[in-house]
mmCIF file of C-alpha atoms in Angstrom:
data_model
loop_
_atom_site.group_PDB
_atom_site.id
_atom_site.type_symbol
_atom_site.label_atom_id
_atom_site.label_comp_id
_atom_site.label_asym_id
_atom_site.label_seq_id
_atom_site.Cartn_x
_atom_site.Cartn_y
_atom_site.Cartn_z
ATOM 1 C CA SER A 9 6.178 14.901 6.181
ATOM 2 C CA ILE A 10 6.199 15.428 2.409
ATOM 3 C CA VAL A 11 9.472 15.096 0.461
ATOM 4 C CA THR A 12 9.704 16.011 -3.239
ATOM 5 C CA GLU A 13 12.370 15.637 -5.906
ATOM 6 C CA ILE A 14 12.373 16.388 -9.648
ATOM 7 C CA SER A 15 14.799 15.197 -12.308
ATOM 8 C CA SER A 16 14.789 14.022 -15.916
ATOM 9 C CA CYS A 17 12.691 10.917 -16.668
ATOM 10 C CA PRO A 18 14.998 7.892 -17.201
ATOM 11 C CA TRP A 19 12.854 6.330 -19.937
ATOM 12 C CA ASN A 20 12.129 9.617 -21.755
ATOM 13 C CA LEU A 21 14.803 12.266 -21.288
ATOM 14 C CA SER A 22 12.628 14.993 -22.835
ATOM 15 C CA HIS A 23 10.248 14.554 -19.897
ATOM 16 C CA LYS A 24 10.665 15.194 -16.181
ATOM 17 C CA LEU A 25 9.922 12.796 -13.332
ATOM 18 C CA ALA A 26 8.501 14.169 -10.074
ATOM 19 C CA HIS A 27 8.968 12.006 -6.982
ATOM 20 C CA ILE A 28 6.586 12.696 -4.067
ATOM 21 C CA GLY A 29 7.271 10.825 -0.837
ATOM 22 C CA LEU A 30 5.088 10.694 2.268
ATOM 23 C CA GLN A 31 6.711 9.608 5.519
ATOM 24 C CA GLY A 32 4.539 8.519 8.428
ATOM 25 C CA LYS A 33 5.774 9.228 11.949
ATOM 26 C CA LYS A 34 7.908 6.441 13.382
ATOM 27 C CA ILE A 35 6.842 5.261 16.817
ATOM 28 C CA ALA A 36 9.070 3.224 19.146
ATOM 29 C CA THR A 37 7.660 -0.236 19.924
ATOM 30 C CA ASP A 38 7.413 0.484 23.649
ATOM 31 C CA GLU A 39 5.344 3.600 22.895
ATOM 32 C CA LEU A 40 2.727 1.795 20.801
ATOM 33 C CA PRO A 41 -0.767 1.472 22.296
ATOM 34 C CA PRO A 42 -2.001 -1.956 23.496
ATOM 35 C CA SER A 43 -3.352 -4.228 20.771
ATOM 36 C CA ASN A 44 -6.486 -6.348 20.670
ATOM 37 C CA LEU A 45 -5.706 -8.675 17.757
ATOM 38 C CA VAL A 46 -7.916 -11.360 16.270
ATOM 39 C CA PHE A 47 -6.187 -13.745 13.876
ATOM 40 C CA LEU A 48 -8.732 -14.905 11.277
ATOM 41 C CA LEU A 49 -7.066 -17.876 9.618
ATOM 42 C CA ASP A 50 -8.161 -19.843 6.580
ATOM 43 C CA VAL A 51 -7.724 -23.594 7.263
ATOM 44 C CA SER A 52 -9.732 -24.845 4.287
ATOM 45 C CA GLY A 53 -8.502 -27.683 2.095
ATOM 46 C CA SER A 54 -6.955 -25.313 -0.428
ATOM 47 C CA MET A 55 -4.503 -24.149 2.283
ATOM 48 C CA ASN A 56 -2.922 -27.613 2.521
ATOM 49 C CA MET A 57 0.301 -26.629 0.719
ATOM 50 C CA ALA A 58 3.777 -25.740 1.995
ATOM 51 C CA ALA A 59 3.499 -22.111 0.848
ATOM 52 C CA LYS A 60 0.123 -21.698 2.534
ATOM 53 C CA LEU A 61 -0.826 -22.988 6.015
ATOM 54 C CA PRO A 62 2.693 -24.049 7.158
ATOM 55 C CA LEU A 63 4.082 -20.657 6.062
ATOM 56 C CA LEU A 64 1.094 -18.920 7.660
ATOM 57 C CA LYS A 65 1.837 -20.593 11.016
ATOM 58 C CA SER A 66 5.509 -19.602 10.876
ATOM 59 C CA ALA A 67 4.584 -16.028 9.948
ATOM 60 C CA PHE A 68 2.165 -15.578 12.839
ATOM 61 C CA LYS A 69 4.648 -17.082 15.291
ATOM 62 C CA LEU A 70 7.022 -14.256 14.341
ATOM 63 C CA LEU A 71 4.299 -11.755 15.218
ATOM 64 C CA VAL A 72 3.427 -13.469 18.511
ATOM 65 C CA LYS A 73 7.079 -13.384 19.604
ATOM 66 C CA ASN A 74 7.123 -9.620 19.030
ATOM 67 C CA ILE A 75 3.888 -8.595 20.756
ATOM 68 C CA ASP A 76 3.946 -6.925 24.148
ATOM 69 C CA ASP A 77 2.606 -8.320 27.426
ATOM 70 C CA LYS A 78 -0.158 -5.684 27.339
ATOM 71 C CA ASP A 79 -1.423 -6.976 23.983
ATOM 72 C CA ARG A 80 -4.099 -9.627 23.493
ATOM 73 C CA VAL A 81 -4.564 -12.283 20.790
ATOM 74 C CA ALA A 82 -7.557 -14.419 19.814
ATOM 75 C CA ILE A 83 -7.668 -16.967 16.983
ATOM 76 C CA VAL A 84 -10.667 -17.655 14.762
ATOM 77 C CA VAL A 85 -10.474 -20.234 11.969
ATOM 78 C CA TYR A 86 -12.773 -21.021 9.111
ATOM 79 C CA ALA A 87 -13.209 -23.942 6.762
ATOM 80 C CA GLY A 88 -16.581 -25.681 6.361
ATOM 81 C CA ALA A 89 -17.644 -23.638 9.397
ATOM 82 C CA ALA A 90 -16.069 -20.909 11.506
ATOM 83 C CA GLY A 91 -14.880 -21.481 15.042
ATOM 84 C CA LEU A 92 -13.052 -19.831 17.933
ATOM 85 C CA VAL A 93 -9.802 -21.739 18.495
ATOM 86 C CA LEU A 94 -8.363 -19.415 21.132
ATOM 87 C CA ASP A 95 -10.145 -16.928 23.382
ATOM 88 C CA SER A 96 -8.582 -13.485 23.712
ATOM 89 C CA THR A 97 -5.289 -14.259 25.496
ATOM 90 C CA PRO A 98 -2.770 -11.824 27.046
ATOM 91 C CA GLY A 99 0.532 -11.385 25.242
ATOM 92 C CA TYR A 100 2.636 -12.773 28.084
ATOM 93 C CA LYS A 101 1.095 -16.219 27.423
ATOM 94 C CA LYS A 102 3.006 -16.622 24.176
ATOM 95 C CA GLY A 103 3.394 -20.377 24.610
ATOM 96 C CA LYS A 104 -0.384 -20.863 24.749
ATOM 97 C CA ILE A 105 -0.914 -18.780 21.597
ATOM 98 C CA ILE A 106 1.829 -20.627 19.681
ATOM 99 C CA ASP A 107 0.434 -24.016 20.781
ATOM 100 C CA ALA A 108 -2.942 -23.016 19.309
ATOM 101 C CA LEU A 109 -1.238 -22.133 16.021
ATOM 102 C CA ASP A 110 0.653 -25.454 15.977
ATOM 103 C CA ARG A 111 -2.588 -27.429 16.290
ATOM 104 C CA LEU A 112 -4.127 -25.954 13.132
ATOM 105 C CA ALA A 113 -4.702 -28.330 10.194
ATOM 106 C CA ALA A 114 -6.172 -27.751 6.740
ATOM 107 C CA GLY A 115 -9.382 -29.367 5.503
ATOM 108 C CA GLY A 116 -12.879 -28.544 4.218
ATOM 109 C CA SER A 117 -14.353 -25.828 2.044
ATOM 110 C CA THR A 118 -14.160 -22.092 2.709
ATOM 111 C CA ALA A 119 -16.816 -20.188 4.664
ATOM 112 C CA GLY A 120 -15.000 -16.850 4.598
ATOM 113 C CA GLY A 121 -17.967 -14.584 5.279
ATOM 114 C CA GLU A 122 -18.974 -16.521 8.383
ATOM 115 C CA GLY A 123 -15.408 -16.386 9.690
ATOM 116 C CA ILE A 124 -15.143 -12.617 9.269
ATOM 117 C CA ARG A 125 -18.402 -12.098 11.198
ATOM 118 C CA LEU A 126 -17.141 -14.182 14.122
ATOM 119 C CA ALA A 127 -13.716 -12.516 14.126
ATOM 120 C CA TYR A 128 -15.222 -9.032 14.279
ATOM 121 C CA GLN A 129 -17.539 -10.095 17.097
ATOM 122 C CA VAL A 130 -14.556 -11.361 19.106
ATOM 123 C CA ALA A 131 -12.719 -8.094 18.429
ATOM 124 C CA VAL A 132 -15.705 -6.032 19.582
ATOM 125 C CA ASP A 133 -16.165 -8.177 22.719
ATOM 126 C CA ASN A 134 -12.529 -7.503 23.736
ATOM 127 C CA PHE A 135 -12.363 -3.903 22.513
ATOM 128 C CA ILE A 136 -9.595 -1.755 24.061
ATOM 129 C CA GLU A 137 -10.419 1.949 24.315
ATOM 130 C CA ASP A 138 -7.609 4.051 22.803
ATOM 131 C CA GLY A 139 -5.948 0.805 21.698
ATOM 132 C CA ASN A 140 -5.281 -0.909 18.406
ATOM 133 C CA ASN A 141 -8.263 -3.144 17.657
ATOM 134 C CA ARG A 142 -7.664 -5.191 14.538
ATOM 135 C CA VAL A 143 -8.678 -8.344 12.689
ATOM 136 C CA ILE A 144 -5.817 -9.945 10.717
ATOM 137 C CA LEU A 145 -7.203 -12.100 7.912
ATOM 138 C CA ALA A 146 -4.821 -14.653 6.362
ATOM 139 C CA THR A 147 -6.040 -16.614 3.350
ATOM 140 C CA ASP A 148 -5.325 -17.801 -0.161
ATOM 141 C CA GLY A 149 -8.309 -15.673 -1.148
ATOM 142 C CA ASP A 150 -10.674 -18.461 -2.146
ATOM 143 C CA PHE A 151 -14.054 -17.540 -0.603
ATOM 144 C CA ASN A 152 -16.403 -20.138 -2.046
ATOM 145 C CA VAL A 153 -18.899 -21.143 0.664
ATOM 146 C CA GLY A 154 -21.208 -19.029 2.804
ATOM 147 C CA VAL A 155 -21.447 -15.260 2.367
ATOM 148 C CA SER A 156 -19.178 -14.785 -0.625
ATOM 149 C CA SER A 157 -20.656 -11.575 -2.066
ATOM 150 C CA THR A 158 -17.894 -8.974 -2.052
ATOM 151 C CA SER A 159 -20.393 -6.125 -1.653
ATOM 152 C CA GLU A 160 -21.956 -7.777 1.405
ATOM 153 C CA LEU A 161 -18.549 -8.349 3.007
ATOM 154 C CA VAL A 162 -17.524 -4.764 2.245
ATOM 155 C CA ARG A 163 -20.637 -3.333 3.916
ATOM 156 C CA MET A 164 -19.936 -5.283 7.093
ATOM 157 C CA ILE A 165 -16.243 -4.319 7.100
ATOM 158 C CA GLU A 166 -17.132 -0.635 6.608
ATOM 159 C CA GLU A 167 -19.594 -0.797 9.491
ATOM 160 C CA LYS A 168 -16.993 -2.285 11.848
ATOM 161 C CA ARG A 169 -14.276 0.213 10.900
ATOM 162 C CA GLU A 170 -16.590 3.013 12.043
ATOM 163 C CA LYS A 171 -16.641 1.306 15.450
ATOM 164 C CA GLY A 172 -12.853 1.302 15.608
ATOM 165 C CA VAL A 173 -12.012 -2.238 14.455
ATOM 166 C CA PHE A 174 -9.659 -2.204 11.465
ATOM 167 C CA LEU A 175 -8.680 -4.992 9.066
ATOM 168 C CA THR A 176 -5.305 -6.219 7.805
ATOM 169 C CA VAL A 177 -5.318 -8.809 4.996
ATOM 170 C CA LEU A 178 -2.475 -11.233 4.236
ATOM 171 C CA GLY A 179 -2.417 -13.326 1.082
ATOM 172 C CA PHE A 180 -0.671 -16.708 0.828
ATOM 173 C CA GLY A 181 -0.024 -19.126 -2.021
ATOM 174 C CA MET A 182 -1.064 -19.218 -5.649
ATOM 175 C CA GLY A 183 -3.807 -20.761 -7.748
ATOM 176 C CA ASN A 184 -7.339 -19.453 -7.392
ATOM 177 C CA TYR A 185 -6.038 -16.273 -5.766
ATOM 178 C CA LYS A 186 -8.111 -13.082 -5.906
ATOM 179 C CA ASP A 187 -5.518 -10.381 -5.301
ATOM 180 C CA SER A 188 -7.714 -7.400 -6.166
ATOM 181 C CA ARG A 189 -10.468 -8.645 -3.860
ATOM 182 C CA MET A 190 -8.103 -8.999 -0.901
ATOM 183 C CA GLU A 191 -6.789 -5.475 -1.465
ATOM 184 C CA GLN A 192 -10.323 -4.105 -1.675
ATOM 185 C CA LEU A 193 -11.338 -5.698 1.633
ATOM 186 C CA ALA A 194 -8.267 -4.293 3.407
ATOM 187 C CA ASP A 195 -8.856 -0.841 1.919
ATOM 188 C CA LYS A 196 -12.463 -0.776 3.097
ATOM 189 C CA GLY A 197 -11.379 -1.983 6.542
ATOM 190 C CA ASN A 198 -9.008 0.969 7.095
ATOM 191 C CA GLY A 199 -6.100 -1.450 7.038
ATOM 192 C CA ASN A 200 -3.433 -2.724 4.710
ATOM 193 C CA TYR A 201 -2.766 -5.666 2.437
ATOM 194 C CA HIS A 202 0.356 -7.781 1.976
ATOM 195 C CA TYR A 203 1.206 -10.850 -0.076
ATOM 196 C CA ILE A 204 3.529 -13.259 1.747
ATOM 197 C CA ASP A 205 5.404 -15.830 -0.323
ATOM 198 C CA ASN A 206 8.273 -16.703 2.024
ATOM 199 C CA ILE A 207 9.401 -16.352 5.622
ATOM 200 C CA LEU A 208 11.591 -13.314 4.861
ATOM 201 C CA GLU A 209 8.541 -11.438 3.585
ATOM 202 C CA ALA A 210 6.711 -12.486 6.760
ATOM 203 C CA LYS A 211 9.584 -11.051 8.807
ATOM 204 C CA LYS A 212 9.345 -7.806 6.836
ATOM 205 C CA VAL A 213 5.601 -7.478 7.527
ATOM 206 C CA PHE A 214 5.495 -8.673 11.149
ATOM 207 C CA VAL A 215 8.913 -7.698 12.536
ATOM 208 C CA SER A 216 10.819 -5.084 10.516
ATOM 209 C CA GLU A 217 7.706 -3.071 9.639
ATOM 210 C CA MET A 218 5.368 -4.172 12.424
ATOM 211 C CA GLY A 219 4.377 -0.596 13.265
ATOM 212 C CA ALA A 220 3.389 0.174 9.684
ATOM 213 C CA THR A 221 1.469 -3.109 9.425
ATOM 214 C CA LEU A 222 -0.490 -3.011 12.671
ATOM 215 C CA PHE A 223 -0.789 0.622 13.793
ATOM 216 C CA THR A 224 -2.719 3.154 11.739
ATOM 217 C CA ILE A 225 -1.622 6.750 12.386
ATOM 218 C CA ALA A 226 -3.683 8.367 9.606
ATOM 219 C CA LYS A 227 -6.771 7.216 7.747
ATOM 220 C CA ASP A 228 -8.429 8.355 4.504
ATOM 221 C CA VAL A 229 -5.105 9.684 3.247
ATOM 222 C CA LYS A 230 -5.415 11.566 -0.055
ATOM 223 C CA ILE A 231 -2.919 13.338 -2.277
ATOM 224 C CA GLN A 232 -3.933 15.978 -4.811
ATOM 225 C CA VAL A 233 -1.418 17.699 -7.067
ATOM 226 C CA GLU A 234 -1.995 20.926 -9.007
ATOM 227 C CA PHE A 235 0.538 21.584 -11.767
ATOM 228 C CA ASN A 236 1.474 25.054 -12.938
ATOM 229 C CA PRO A 237 0.329 25.133 -16.606
ATOM 230 C CA ALA A 238 2.965 27.756 -17.377
ATOM 231 C CA LYS A 239 5.581 25.062 -16.691
ATOM 232 C CA VAL A 240 3.719 21.792 -17.367
ATOM 233 C CA LYS A 241 2.052 20.849 -20.650
ATOM 234 C CA ALA A 242 0.834 17.401 -19.542
ATOM 235 C CA TYR A 243 1.391 14.889 -16.749
ATOM 236 C CA LYS A 244 0.750 11.248 -15.935
ATOM 237 C CA LEU A 245 0.594 9.473 -12.583
ATOM 238 C CA THR A 246 2.619 6.253 -12.806
ATOM 239 C CA GLY A 247 0.781 3.435 -11.037
ATOM 240 C CA TYR A 248 -2.115 3.679 -8.570
ATOM 241 C CA GLU A 249 -4.692 3.170 -11.324
ATOM 242 C CA ASN A 250 -6.941 1.351 -8.841
ATOM 243 C CA ARG A 251 -6.577 4.137 -6.272
ATOM 244 C CA MET A 252 -7.614 7.101 -8.389
ATOM 245 C CA LEU A 253 -10.262 9.450 -6.980
ATOM 246 C CA ALA A 254 -12.314 12.126 -8.702
ATOM 247 C CA LYS A 255 -10.964 15.616 -8.005
ATOM 248 C CA GLU A 256 -14.161 16.444 -6.114
ATOM 249 C CA ASP A 257 -13.441 13.594 -3.659
ATOM 250 C CA PHE A 258 -10.382 15.296 -2.185
ATOM 251 C CA ASN A 259 -12.391 17.654 0.045
ATOM 252 C CA ASP A 260 -15.176 15.124 0.711
ATOM 253 C CA ASP A 261 -14.549 13.684 4.176
ATOM 254 C CA LYS A 262 -17.159 10.984 3.535
ATOM 255 C CA LYS A 263 -15.052 9.513 0.734
ATOM 256 C CA ASP A 264 -12.951 6.560 1.853
ATOM 257 C CA ALA A 265 -9.253 6.461 0.954
ATOM 258 C CA GLY A 266 -6.074 4.651 2.018
ATOM 259 C CA GLU A 267 -4.406 4.454 5.411
ATOM 260 C CA LEU A 268 -0.903 5.268 6.653
ATOM 261 C CA GLY A 269 0.787 3.112 9.287
ATOM 262 C CA ALA A 270 3.430 4.106 11.827
ATOM 263 C CA GLY A 271 6.712 4.617 9.967
ATOM 264 C CA HIS A 272 5.002 3.798 6.662
ATOM 265 C CA THR A 273 6.200 5.474 3.465
ATOM 266 C CA VAL A 274 4.145 6.146 0.337
ATOM 267 C CA THR A 275 5.631 7.155 -3.016
ATOM 268 C CA ALA A 276 3.903 8.792 -5.988
ATOM 269 C CA LEU A 277 5.652 9.382 -9.317
ATOM 270 C CA TYR A 278 4.450 11.840 -11.963
ATOM 271 C CA GLU A 279 5.871 11.887 -15.480
ATOM 272 C CA ILE A 280 5.767 15.476 -16.761
ATOM 273 C CA ILE A 281 5.891 16.944 -20.260
ATOM 274 C CA PRO A 282 7.344 20.466 -19.877
ATOM 275 C CA ALA A 283 5.473 23.486 -21.188
ATOM 276 C CA GLY A 284 6.756 24.540 -24.589
ATOM 277 C CA SER A 285 7.246 20.950 -25.736
ATOM 278 C CA LYS A 286 6.119 20.319 -29.311
ATOM 279 C CA GLU A 287 5.046 16.790 -28.389
ATOM 280 C CA LYS A 288 1.411 16.108 -29.254
ATOM 281 C CA THR A 289 -0.853 15.284 -26.331
ATOM 282 C CA ALA A 290 -4.497 14.275 -25.979
ATOM 283 C CA SER A 291 -6.863 17.199 -26.379
ATOM 284 C CA VAL A 292 -10.562 18.009 -26.079
ATOM 285 C CA ASP A 293 -12.750 20.551 -27.876
ATOM 286 C CA SER A 294 -12.775 24.088 -26.532
ATOM 287 C CA LEU A 295 -15.582 24.784 -24.070
ATOM 288 C CA LYS A 296 -18.564 26.646 -25.455
ATOM 289 C CA TYR A 297 -19.717 28.523 -22.347
ATOM 290 C CA GLN A 298 -16.494 29.231 -20.483
ATOM 291 C CA GLU A 299 -12.803 29.675 -21.022
ATOM 292 C CA THR A 300 -9.705 28.677 -19.087
ATOM 293 C CA ARG A 301 -7.044 31.338 -18.608
ATOM 294 C CA ILE A 302 -3.618 30.970 -17.042
ATOM 295 C CA LYS A 303 -3.079 33.567 -14.326
ATOM 296 C CA ASN A 304 -0.278 36.082 -14.805
ATOM 297 C CA SER A 305 1.142 34.981 -11.452
ATOM 298 C CA ALA A 306 1.645 31.461 -12.858
ATOM 299 C CA ASN A 307 3.999 32.797 -15.510
ATOM 300 C CA THR A 308 6.127 34.643 -12.984
ATOM 301 C CA SER A 309 6.081 31.920 -10.300
ATOM 302 C CA ASP A 310 9.043 29.603 -9.709
ATOM 303 C CA GLU A 311 6.633 26.855 -8.601
ATOM 304 C CA ILE A 312 6.039 23.828 -10.820
ATOM 305 C CA MET A 313 3.319 22.275 -8.657
ATOM 306 C CA THR A 314 1.510 22.323 -5.326
ATOM 307 C CA VAL A 315 1.040 19.100 -3.366
ATOM 308 C CA LYS A 316 -1.956 18.830 -1.058
ATOM 309 C CA PHE A 317 -2.083 16.083 1.551
ATOM 310 C CA ARG A 318 -5.322 15.415 3.440
ATOM 311 C CA TYR A 319 -5.793 12.895 6.255
ATOM 312 C CA LYS A 320 -7.813 12.072 9.383
ATOM 313 C CA GLU A 321 -6.668 10.967 12.798
ATOM 314 C CA PRO A 322 -7.387 7.210 13.318
ATOM 315 C CA ASP A 323 -10.506 8.057 15.353
ATOM 316 C CA GLY A 324 -11.244 11.368 13.618
ATOM 317 C CA LYS A 325 -14.171 12.423 11.451
ATOM 318 C CA LYS A 326 -12.801 15.686 10.044
ATOM 319 C CA SER A 327 -9.706 15.749 7.832
ATOM 320 C CA LYS A 328 -6.586 17.863 8.245
ATOM 321 C CA LEU A 329 -4.753 19.519 5.353
ATOM 322 C CA ILE A 330 -1.030 19.937 4.628
ATOM 323 C CA VAL A 331 0.022 22.000 1.585
ATOM 324 C CA LYS A 332 3.511 22.077 0.064
ATOM 325 C CA ALA A 333 4.510 24.237 -2.923
ATOM 326 C CA VAL A 334 7.301 22.728 -5.035
ATOM 327 C CA ARG A 335 9.779 24.945 -6.874
ATOM 328 C CA ASP A 336 10.894 24.126 -10.405
ATOM 329 C CA GLU A 337 14.366 22.969 -9.427
ATOM 330 C CA GLU A 338 15.539 20.028 -11.496
ATOM 331 C CA ILE A 339 18.275 17.838 -10.002
ATOM 332 C CA LYS A 340 20.879 16.364 -12.341
ATOM 333 C CA PRO A 341 20.288 12.605 -12.882
ATOM 334 C CA GLY A 342 23.556 11.605 -11.203
ATOM 335 C CA GLU A 343 22.792 13.710 -8.124
ATOM 336 C CA THR A 344 19.297 12.404 -7.273
ATOM 337 C CA SER A 345 18.711 10.497 -4.042
ATOM 338 C CA ASP A 346 18.803 6.695 -3.844
ATOM 339 C CA ASN A 347 15.066 6.746 -3.108
ATOM 340 C CA PHE A 348 14.396 8.649 -6.346
ATOM 341 C CA LYS A 349 16.570 6.308 -8.405
ATOM 342 C CA PHE A 350 15.168 3.132 -6.915
ATOM 343 C CA SER A 351 11.549 4.314 -7.279
ATOM 344 C CA ALA A 352 12.257 5.163 -10.914
ATOM 345 C CA ALA A 353 13.749 1.691 -11.437
ATOM 346 C CA VAL A 354 10.635 0.020 -9.999
ATOM 347 C CA ALA A 355 8.353 2.196 -12.136
ATOM 348 C CA GLN A 356 10.389 1.449 -15.253
ATOM 349 C CA PHE A 357 10.198 -2.287 -14.534
ATOM 350 C CA GLY A 358 6.418 -1.992 -14.211
ATOM 351 C CA LEU A 359 6.170 -0.221 -17.578
ATOM 352 C CA LEU A 360 8.119 -3.070 -19.185
ATOM 353 C CA LEU A 361 6.070 -5.834 -17.578
ATOM 354 C CA ARG A 362 2.852 -4.224 -18.817
ATOM 355 C CA ASP A 363 4.363 -3.317 -22.193
ATOM 356 C CA SER A 364 2.964 0.154 -21.570
ATOM 357 C CA LYS A 365 2.553 2.547 -24.480
ATOM 358 C CA PHE A 366 4.256 5.108 -22.219
ATOM 359 C CA LYS A 367 7.421 3.013 -21.733
ATOM 360 C CA GLY A 368 9.476 5.196 -24.114
ATOM 361 C CA LYS A 369 13.064 3.919 -24.112
ATOM 362 C CA ALA A 370 12.620 1.844 -20.973
ATOM 363 C CA SER A 371 14.727 -1.320 -20.836
ATOM 364 C CA TYR A 372 15.608 -4.000 -18.321
ATOM 365 C CA GLU A 373 19.236 -2.900 -18.523
ATOM 366 C CA SER A 374 18.300 0.698 -17.682
ATOM 367 C CA ALA A 375 16.137 -0.432 -14.754
ATOM 368 C CA LEU A 376 18.999 -2.607 -13.485
ATOM 369 C CA ARG A 377 21.531 0.224 -13.702
ATOM 370 C CA LEU A 378 19.271 2.528 -11.711
ATOM 371 C CA ALA A 379 18.424 -0.093 -9.084
ATOM 372 C CA ARG A 380 22.033 -1.180 -8.618
ATOM 373 C CA SER A 381 23.215 2.412 -8.252
ATOM 374 C CA ALA A 382 20.569 2.983 -5.569
ATOM 375 C CA LYS A 383 20.965 -0.255 -3.599
ATOM 376 C CA GLY A 384 22.535 1.600 -0.652
ATOM 377 C CA LYS A 385 23.028 -0.212 2.663
ATOM 378 C CA ASP A 386 19.971 -2.462 2.097
ATOM 379 C CA TYR A 387 20.095 -4.033 5.583
ATOM 380 C CA HIS A 388 17.205 -6.429 4.923
ATOM 381 C CA GLY A 389 18.045 -7.268 1.308
ATOM 382 C CA TYR A 390 14.752 -5.986 -0.157
ATOM 383 C CA ARG A 391 16.427 -3.973 -2.900
ATOM 384 C CA ALA A 392 18.751 -6.863 -3.737
ATOM 385 C CA GLU A 393 15.679 -9.078 -4.097
ATOM 386 C CA PHE A 394 14.153 -6.600 -6.568
ATOM 387 C CA ILE A 395 17.389 -6.475 -8.573
ATOM 388 C CA LYS A 396 17.360 -10.278 -8.789
ATOM 389 C CA LEU A 397 13.750 -10.161 -10.013
ATOM 390 C CA VAL A 398 14.642 -7.714 -12.807
ATOM 391 C CA GLU A 399 17.649 -9.838 -13.781
ATOM 392 C CA MET A 400 15.448 -12.934 -14.110
ATOM 393 C CA SER A 401 12.870 -11.025 -16.159
ATOM 394 C CA LYS A 402 15.626 -9.710 -18.443
ATOM 395 C CA LEU A 403 16.928 -13.232 -19.103
ATOM 396 C CA MET A 404 13.434 -14.589 -19.741
ATOM 397 C CA SER A 405 12.695 -11.706 -22.118
ATOM 398 C CA GLU A 406 15.901 -12.358 -24.040
ATOM 399 C CA ALA A 407 15.138 -16.080 -24.259
ATOM 400 C CA VAL A 408 11.671 -15.396 -25.672
ATOM 401 C CA ALA A 409 13.084 -12.905 -28.209
ATOM 402 C CA LYS A 410 15.476 -15.553 -29.565
ATOM 403 C CA GLU A 411 12.714 -18.130 -30.187
#
C-alpha cells in the first residue's frame, strides 16, 4: 500500500514536506516459504575483533534459533581460501549448525570473490523451487585477495539473481570498511544490506524484522512522482542520492532497482516550494524548438501530485503498476502522524550532519523535539536509540562551537 501525508516543512516553514510511505505485505512466520540459506562468513584476520567475528557468531545464532524445521542452512567461510564448513543442513538440526558457528576462528587474508562463487554454487546445488534461496554474506567489507574487482563480482551476482538466488549483505566492525560497496552488492543481488554494530541490531535484523530481511515480496521497486506545476514551483527529494534513476528508467523493466521484503516499509520525503512563491530557484534557458504549457485541468485540479509505484513479483519479468493521486490537503504540524514527525526528525538530522545548503533553520533541538514527540510505544527502543544519537551529536556540536 501507499500512504501519503503533507504538512509544513519543519526546517523551512515557507515550504511543504510530502511524506510517501510504502508498506510491504506482512506475512506470518508459519506462512513463509521454506528457505535454502547459505551463510558466507568472513573469517579473515581483520575479523579478529570483538565487534566482528564474535558478534557475527552471536547474530547468526539468533537467526538459527528462529528458522523453521523445513528450512536448510549451509556455511561457507573465506580467508586465505574459501571452504565449505557445513553442508546444507535441515533446520531441525539447530545444535549441529550452532556447533559449526562456534568452531569458527579468524585468521588469514580475504579471498572474498572465491567465497562468493562457492556460496552461490552451494545455494544452486540445494535450490528449493518456490522457496527462498539466499546467500547471506557477513563481512567487514575488506576484499583484498582473489577476485576483488567490484564489476566482476557484480556480474556474477546479477547472473545468479536471474536464477533465483538472492543476496543479503551484513556489515560488521569499523576500519577499512567499504559501506557503499556492500550496499551495491546487495542491491545487485536483489537483496538488502544492514550494518550490525551490536547484538540488539542483530536481533532487529534477524528476529524482529526477519521477514523483511530474508523474504523478498517485490523486486525492482521504483517510485516516480509527478508534481502539479500549478501547485508546485520546485521540489527536492531528501536522501536517496545513490538510488536515483533517470525518468526513462521507470518504465524500463530491464533496469534494476531496489527490493521490498515482507513487512518492509520504505519512506520518501519531498521538500516542496509552493507555486506562487517568490523564492528564486534554479532555472534553465527556454527551449528553442518546443514549449512547455500547463494544462487547464492542472489549474482546476485539487491534486498536488501523482505517485506511481512499479514492481515485479520475486520471480516475475514484467512489472506491475500502482498509481495514487494525492490531493493538496495540508495537515497542521501538530496533527501529523508519529511516522511523519519521526521521518522529518531523521531527515533534519541528516541535513545537519552533512551541513547541507538546504538545511534552512534546521537544528539539533528541533530534530529532538520532533523525535521525542513521535517516540510512541517504541517496543524495541529503536526510536529512543535515535534520540540518544541526536543528543550526543548536539553536545559534541556545542563543545566544538565553544573551542
